Every structure is written in structure tokens, then in C-alpha cells.
Amino acid sequence: MSDRRWQVCGRAGLAWVDWGGEVAIYHRGSGDTHLLDPLAAELLRALESGPRSDADLVSLLSELVSPEPERPPQALAETILGELKRLNIIELIES
């Protein structure tokens, strides 16, 4: 995992609904609605406040998961970021 930087796609923003265990977001730029698990929602909230590096997001996940998670925070971040990118919710910042 390199030190890439990520941001939310578009300037239109996100609308959030939290159901206690899952979060629905409406991406105003695309018009799409997505259901996220709590960890993906936390990463996306961090990105909504501004661009973040891989290291920033792995650090955030490290604080959120149990001391000995099934998957290391780095692997979780890769999976979550890949899925959010696939859904066109986030994008890499070109350097």
C-alpha cells in the first residue's frame, strides 16, 4: 500500500442516514444511494472532511477495530477503499 491520497468524488456532497448498525449515503453527484457498514462509513466521513492518505486511514481504522481483529487494519483499508472507489464514491488524487 503506497501513500496514495483519496477524496470524495465531486463537489455535490453526501447525505447520510444512520440506522445504528448500517449507514445509507446518497451521493448527490451521481444520484446513487449506497448502504455501508460502520467501518466504511467512518472512513468515508473522514474523507468527507478532506483528502486523506492511506496512512491516515489505516491509523483511523486501527483506532476503531478490536486489539486483535480478524483482518489487519491495512487489509481492511485496502478492501474498503477499493469498494468505495469501485462505487465511484471516492477517487485517488492525481499527484
PDB file of N, CA and C in Angstrom, residues 13-73:
ATOM      1  N   GLY A  13     -21.391  16.584  -2.614  1.00  0.00           N
ATOM      2  CA  GLY A  13     -21.511  16.117  -1.245  1.00  0.00           C
ATOM      3  C   GLY A  13     -22.353  14.868  -1.073  1.00  0.00           C
ATOM      4  N   LEU A  14     -22.487  14.489   0.197  1.00  0.00           N
ATOM      5  CA  LEU A  14     -23.185  13.271   0.577  1.00  0.00           C
ATOM      6  C   LEU A  14     -24.291  13.597   1.572  1.00  0.00           C
ATOM      7  N   ALA A  15     -25.374  12.855   1.515  1.00  0.00           N
ATOM      8  CA  ALA A  15     -26.421  12.913   2.533  1.00  0.00           C
ATOM      9  C   ALA A  15     -26.369  11.586   3.291  1.00  0.00           C
ATOM     10  N   TRP A  16     -26.474  11.646   4.620  1.00  0.00           N
ATOM     11  CA  TRP A  16     -26.281  10.478   5.474  1.00  0.00           C
ATOM     12  C   TRP A  16     -27.553  10.115   6.237  1.00  0.00           C
ATOM     13  N   VAL A  17     -27.803   8.809   6.374  1.00  0.00           N
ATOM     14  CA  VAL A  17     -28.835   8.289   7.273  1.00  0.00           C
ATOM     15  C   VAL A  17     -28.195   7.131   8.033  1.00  0.00           C
ATOM     16  N   ASP A  18     -28.224   7.190   9.370  1.00  0.00           N
ATOM     17  CA  ASP A  18     -27.607   6.167  10.214  1.00  0.00           C
ATOM     18  C   ASP A  18     -28.704   5.357  10.892  1.00  0.00           C
ATOM     19  N   TRP A  19     -28.670   4.025  10.692  1.00  0.00           N
ATOM     20  CA  TRP A  19     -29.638   3.133  11.310  1.00  0.00           C
ATOM     21  C   TRP A  19     -29.033   2.356  12.474  1.00  0.00           C
ATOM     22  N   GLY A  20     -27.980   2.855  13.076  1.00  0.00           N
ATOM     23  CA  GLY A  20     -27.392   2.210  14.237  1.00  0.00           C
ATOM     24  C   GLY A  20     -26.393   1.111  13.929  1.00  0.00           C
ATOM     25  N   GLY A  21     -26.567   0.367  12.887  1.00  0.00           N
ATOM     26  CA  GLY A  21     -25.617  -0.675  12.530  1.00  0.00           C
ATOM     27  C   GLY A  21     -25.126  -0.537  11.108  1.00  0.00           C
ATOM     28  N   GLU A  22     -25.905   0.146  10.318  1.00  0.00           N
ATOM     29  CA  GLU A  22     -25.531   0.390   8.930  1.00  0.00           C
ATOM     30  C   GLU A  22     -25.856   1.837   8.601  1.00  0.00           C
ATOM     31  N   VAL A  23     -25.189   2.333   7.599  1.00  0.00           N
ATOM     32  CA  VAL A  23     -25.359   3.727   7.195  1.00  0.00           C
ATOM     33  C   VAL A  23     -25.698   3.759   5.711  1.00  0.00           C
ATOM     34  N   ALA A  24     -26.699   4.537   5.367  1.00  0.00           N
ATOM     35  CA  ALA A  24     -27.020   4.767   3.957  1.00  0.00           C
ATOM     36  C   ALA A  24     -26.501   6.148   3.590  1.00  0.00           C
ATOM     37  N   ILE A  25     -25.878   6.230   2.428  1.00  0.00           N
ATOM     38  CA  ILE A  25     -25.440   7.532   1.925  1.00  0.00           C
ATOM     39  C   ILE A  25     -26.066   7.755   0.560  1.00  0.00           C
ATOM     40  N   TYR A  26     -26.394   8.990   0.316  1.00  0.00           N
ATOM     41  CA  TYR A  26     -26.858   9.403  -1.001  1.00  0.00           C
ATOM     42  C   TYR A  26     -25.778  10.313  -1.558  1.00  0.00           C
ATOM     43  N   HIS A  27     -25.188   9.912  -2.674  1.00  0.00           N
ATOM     44  CA  HIS A  27     -24.133  10.697  -3.322  1.00  0.00           C
ATOM     45  C   HIS A  27     -24.808  11.633  -4.311  1.00  0.00           C
ATOM     46  N   ARG A  28     -24.866  12.905  -3.941  1.00  0.00           N
ATOM     47  CA  ARG A  28     -25.593  13.879  -4.758  1.00  0.00           C
ATOM     48  C   ARG A  28     -25.012  14.017  -6.165  1.00  0.00           C
ATOM     49  N   GLY A  29     -23.704  13.841  -6.298  1.00  0.00           N
ATOM     50  CA  GLY A  29     -23.064  13.979  -7.602  1.00  0.00           C
ATOM     51  C   GLY A  29     -23.510  12.930  -8.600  1.00  0.00           C
ATOM     52  N   SER A  30     -23.685  11.693  -8.128  1.00  0.00           N
ATOM     53  CA  SER A  30     -24.066  10.599  -9.031  1.00  0.00           C
ATOM     54  C   SER A  30     -25.555  10.284  -8.973  1.00  0.00           C
ATOM     55  N   GLY A  31     -26.208  10.682  -7.882  1.00  0.00           N
ATOM     56  CA  GLY A  31     -27.610  10.329  -7.696  1.00  0.00           C
ATOM     57  C   GLY A  31     -27.806   8.927  -7.155  1.00  0.00           C
ATOM     58  N   ASP A  32     -26.713   8.278  -6.725  1.00  0.00           N
ATOM     59  CA  ASP A  32     -26.779   6.903  -6.232  1.00  0.00           C
ATOM     60  C   ASP A  32     -26.859   6.862  -4.709  1.00  0.00           C
ATOM     61  N   THR A  33     -27.540   5.834  -4.199  1.00  0.00           N
ATOM     62  CA  THR A  33     -27.620   5.569  -2.767  1.00  0.00           C
ATOM     63  C   THR A  33     -26.885   4.264  -2.490  1.00  0.00           C
ATOM     64  N   HIS A  34     -26.131   4.233  -1.381  1.00  0.00           N
ATOM     65  CA  HIS A  34     -25.345   3.051  -1.028  1.00  0.00           C
ATOM     66  C   HIS A  34     -25.513   2.749   0.453  1.00  0.00           C
ATOM     67  N   LEU A  35     -25.487   1.470   0.811  1.00  0.00           N
ATOM     68  CA  LEU A  35     -25.533   1.017   2.189  1.00  0.00           C
ATOM     69  C   LEU A  35     -24.117   0.637   2.601  1.00  0.00           C
ATOM     70  N   LEU A  36     -23.634   1.213   3.709  1.00  0.00           N
ATOM     71  CA  LEU A  36     -22.263   0.987   4.161  1.00  0.00           C
ATOM     72  C   LEU A  36     -22.243   0.365   5.548  1.00  0.00           C
ATOM     73  N   ASP A  37     -21.224  -0.448   5.815  1.00  0.00           N
ATOM     74  CA  ASP A  37     -21.037  -0.934   7.175  1.00  0.00           C
ATOM     75  C   ASP A  37     -20.376   0.185   7.995  1.00  0.00           C
ATOM     76  N   PRO A  38     -20.337   0.063   9.321  1.00  0.00           N
ATOM     77  CA  PRO A  38     -19.817   1.148  10.155  1.00  0.00           C
ATOM     78  C   PRO A  38     -18.368   1.554   9.852  1.00  0.00           C
ATOM     79  N   LEU A  39     -17.494   0.601   9.547  1.00  0.00           N
ATOM     80  CA  LEU A  39     -16.097   0.957   9.266  1.00  0.00           C
ATOM     81  C   LEU A  39     -15.973   1.745   7.968  1.00  0.00           C
ATOM     82  N   ALA A  40     -16.678   1.313   6.938  1.00  0.00           N
ATOM     83  CA  ALA A  40     -16.657   2.049   5.671  1.00  0.00           C
ATOM     84  C   ALA A  40     -17.222   3.450   5.872  1.00  0.00           C
ATOM     85  N   ALA A  41     -18.270   3.558   6.683  1.00  0.00           N
ATOM     86  CA  ALA A  41     -18.868   4.867   6.951  1.00  0.00           C
ATOM     87  C   ALA A  41     -17.874   5.788   7.654  1.00  0.00           C
ATOM     88  N   GLU A  42     -17.120   5.265   8.609  1.00  0.00           N
ATOM     89  CA  GLU A  42     -16.137   6.095   9.320  1.00  0.00           C
ATOM     90  C   GLU A  42     -15.038   6.588   8.382  1.00  0.00           C
ATOM     91  N   LEU A  43     -14.559   5.706   7.505  1.00  0.00           N
ATOM     92  CA  LEU A  43     -13.543   6.146   6.540  1.00  0.00           C
ATOM     93  C   LEU A  43     -14.111   7.218   5.619  1.00  0.00           C
ATOM     94  N   LEU A  44     -15.336   7.018   5.169  1.00  0.00           N
ATOM     95  CA  LEU A  44     -15.945   7.989   4.268  1.00  0.00           C
ATOM     96  C   LEU A  44     -16.194   9.323   4.969  1.00  0.00           C
ATOM     97  N   ARG A  45     -16.587   9.286   6.241  1.00  0.00           N
ATOM     98  CA  ARG A  45     -16.759  10.539   7.000  1.00  0.00           C
ATOM     99  C   ARG A  45     -15.434  11.295   7.087  1.00  0.00           C
ATOM    100  N   ALA A  46     -14.354  10.560   7.314  1.00  0.00           N
ATOM    101  CA  ALA A  46     -13.032  11.197   7.372  1.00  0.00           C
ATOM    102  C   ALA A  46     -12.692  11.836   6.030  1.00  0.00           C
ATOM    103  N   LEU A  47     -12.982  11.143   4.950  1.00  0.00           N
ATOM    104  CA  LEU A  47     -12.695  11.677   3.616  1.00  0.00           C
ATOM    105  C   LEU A  47     -13.605  12.847   3.268  1.00  0.00           C
ATOM    106  N   GLU A  48     -14.801  12.846   3.809  1.00  0.00           N
ATOM    107  CA  GLU A  48     -15.720  13.947   3.534  1.00  0.00           C
ATOM    108  C   GLU A  48     -15.187  15.262   4.119  1.00  0.00           C
ATOM    109  N   SER A  49     -14.420  15.161   5.200  1.00  0.00           N
ATOM    110  CA  SER A  49     -13.863  16.372   5.811  1.00  0.00           C
ATOM    111  C   SER A  49     -12.632  16.882   5.068  1.00  0.00           C
ATOM    112  N   GLY A  50     -12.091  16.067   4.163  1.00  0.00           N
ATOM    113  CA  GLY A  50     -10.947  16.490   3.363  1.00  0.00           C
ATOM    114  C   GLY A  50     -10.129  15.299   2.905  1.00  0.00           C
ATOM    115  N   PRO A  51      -9.252  15.507   1.928  1.00  0.00           N
ATOM    116  CA  PRO A  51      -8.415  14.414   1.423  1.00  0.00           C
ATOM    117  C   PRO A  51      -7.576  13.783   2.535  1.00  0.00           C
ATOM    118  N   ARG A  52      -7.371  12.482   2.422  1.00  0.00           N
ATOM    119  CA  ARG A  52      -6.585  11.734   3.411  1.00  0.00           C
ATOM    120  C   ARG A  52      -5.667  10.755   2.700  1.00  0.00           C
ATOM    121  N   SER A  53      -4.558  10.453   3.351  1.00  0.00           N
ATOM    122  CA  SER A  53      -3.612   9.474   2.813  1.00  0.00           C
ATOM    123  C   SER A  53      -3.993   8.072   3.281  1.00  0.00           C
ATOM    124  N   ASP A  54      -3.415   7.072   2.624  1.00  0.00           N
ATOM    125  CA  ASP A  54      -3.594   5.690   3.066  1.00  0.00           C
ATOM    126  C   ASP A  54      -3.217   5.559   4.536  1.00  0.00           C
ATOM    127  N   ALA A  55      -2.071   6.138   4.907  1.00  0.00           N
ATOM    128  CA  ALA A  55      -1.585   6.031   6.284  1.00  0.00           C
ATOM    129  C   ALA A  55      -2.583   6.630   7.273  1.00  0.00           C
ATOM    130  N   ASP A  56      -3.171   7.776   6.931  1.00  0.00           N
ATOM    131  CA  ASP A  56      -4.186   8.397   7.799  1.00  0.00           C
ATOM    132  C   ASP A  56      -5.365   7.453   8.013  1.00  0.00           C
ATOM    133  N   LEU A  57      -5.814   6.837   6.938  1.00  0.00           N
ATOM    134  CA  LEU A  57      -6.998   5.983   7.004  1.00  0.00           C
ATOM    135  C   LEU A  57      -6.713   4.668   7.726  1.00  0.00           C
ATOM    136  N   VAL A  58      -5.524   4.113   7.547  1.00  0.00           N
ATOM    137  CA  VAL A  58      -5.139   2.901   8.286  1.00  0.00           C
ATOM    138  C   VAL A  58      -5.062   3.223   9.777  1.00  0.00           C
ATOM    139  N   SER A  59      -4.514   4.381  10.115  1.00  0.00           N
ATOM    140  CA  SER A  59      -4.432   4.806  11.512  1.00  0.00           C
ATOM    141  C   SER A  59      -5.827   4.939  12.124  1.00  0.00           C
ATOM    142  N   LEU A  60      -6.745   5.530  11.382  1.00  0.00           N
ATOM    143  CA  LEU A  60      -8.123   5.658  11.856  1.00  0.00           C
ATOM    144  C   LEU A  60      -8.738   4.281  12.098  1.00  0.00           C
ATOM    145  N   LEU A  61      -8.575   3.369  11.163  1.00  0.00           N
ATOM    146  CA  LEU A  61      -9.120   2.017  11.336  1.00  0.00           C
ATOM    147  C   LEU A  61      -8.490   1.314  12.529  1.00  0.00           C
ATOM    148  N   SER A  62      -7.202   1.536  12.763  1.00  0.00           N
ATOM    149  CA  SER A  62      -6.515   0.917  13.900  1.00  0.00           C
ATOM    150  C   SER A  62      -7.170   1.317  15.215  1.00  0.00           C
ATOM    151  N   GLU A  63      -7.666   2.553  15.281  1.00  0.00           N
ATOM    152  CA  GLU A  63      -8.340   3.032  16.487  1.00  0.00           C
ATOM    153  C   GLU A  63      -9.741   2.438  16.633  1.00  0.00           C
ATOM    154  N   LEU A  64     -10.359   2.045  15.532  1.00  0.00           N
ATOM    155  CA  LEU A  64     -11.753   1.598  15.544  1.00  0.00           C
ATOM    156  C   LEU A  64     -11.934   0.099  15.731  1.00  0.00           C
ATOM    157  N   VAL A  65     -10.956  -0.698  15.315  1.00  0.00           N
ATOM    158  CA  VAL A  65     -11.111  -2.158  15.386  1.00  0.00           C
ATOM    159  C   VAL A  65     -10.580  -2.676  16.715  1.00  0.00           C
ATOM    160  N   SER A  66     -10.981  -3.897  17.058  1.00  0.00           N
ATOM    161  CA  SER A  66     -10.534  -4.519  18.301  1.00  0.00           C
ATOM    162  C   SER A  66      -9.017  -4.695  18.279  1.00  0.00           C
ATOM    163  N   PRO A  67      -8.409  -4.872  19.459  1.00  0.00           N
ATOM    164  CA  PRO A  67      -6.944  -5.007  19.514  1.00  0.00           C
ATOM    165  C   PRO A  67      -6.379  -6.122  18.633  1.00  0.00           C
ATOM    166  N   GLU A  68      -7.140  -7.192  18.446  1.00  0.00           N
ATOM    167  CA  GLU A  68      -6.681  -8.285  17.590  1.00  0.00           C
ATOM    168  C   GLU A  68      -7.779  -8.622  16.581  1.00  0.00           C
ATOM    169  N   PRO A  69      -7.941  -7.768  15.565  1.00  0.00           N
ATOM    170  CA  PRO A  69      -9.009  -8.003  14.586  1.00  0.00           C
ATOM    171  C   PRO A  69      -8.712  -9.209  13.706  1.00  0.00           C
ATOM    172  N   GLU A  70      -9.776  -9.744  13.096  1.00  0.00           N
ATOM    173  CA  GLU A  70      -9.614 -10.864  12.163  1.00  0.00           C
ATOM    174  C   GLU A  70      -8.715 -10.478  10.999  1.00  0.00           C
ATOM    175  N   ARG A  71      -8.858  -9.243  10.532  1.00  0.00           N
ATOM    176  CA  ARG A  71      -8.041  -8.744   9.417  1.00  0.00           C
ATOM    177  C   ARG A  71      -7.294  -7.510   9.890  1.00  0.00           C
ATOM    178  N   PRO A  72      -6.023  -7.386   9.540  1.00  0.00           N
ATOM    179  CA  PRO A  72      -5.268  -6.199   9.940  1.00  0.00           C
ATOM    180  C   PRO A  72      -5.882  -4.929   9.348  1.00  0.00           C
ATOM    181  N   PRO A  73      -5.751  -3.794  10.047  1.00  0.00           N
ATOM    182  CA  PRO A  73      -6.307  -2.534   9.555  1.00  0.00           C
ATOM    183  C   PRO A  73      -5.876  -2.182   8.132  1.00  0.00           C
TER     184      PRO A  73
END
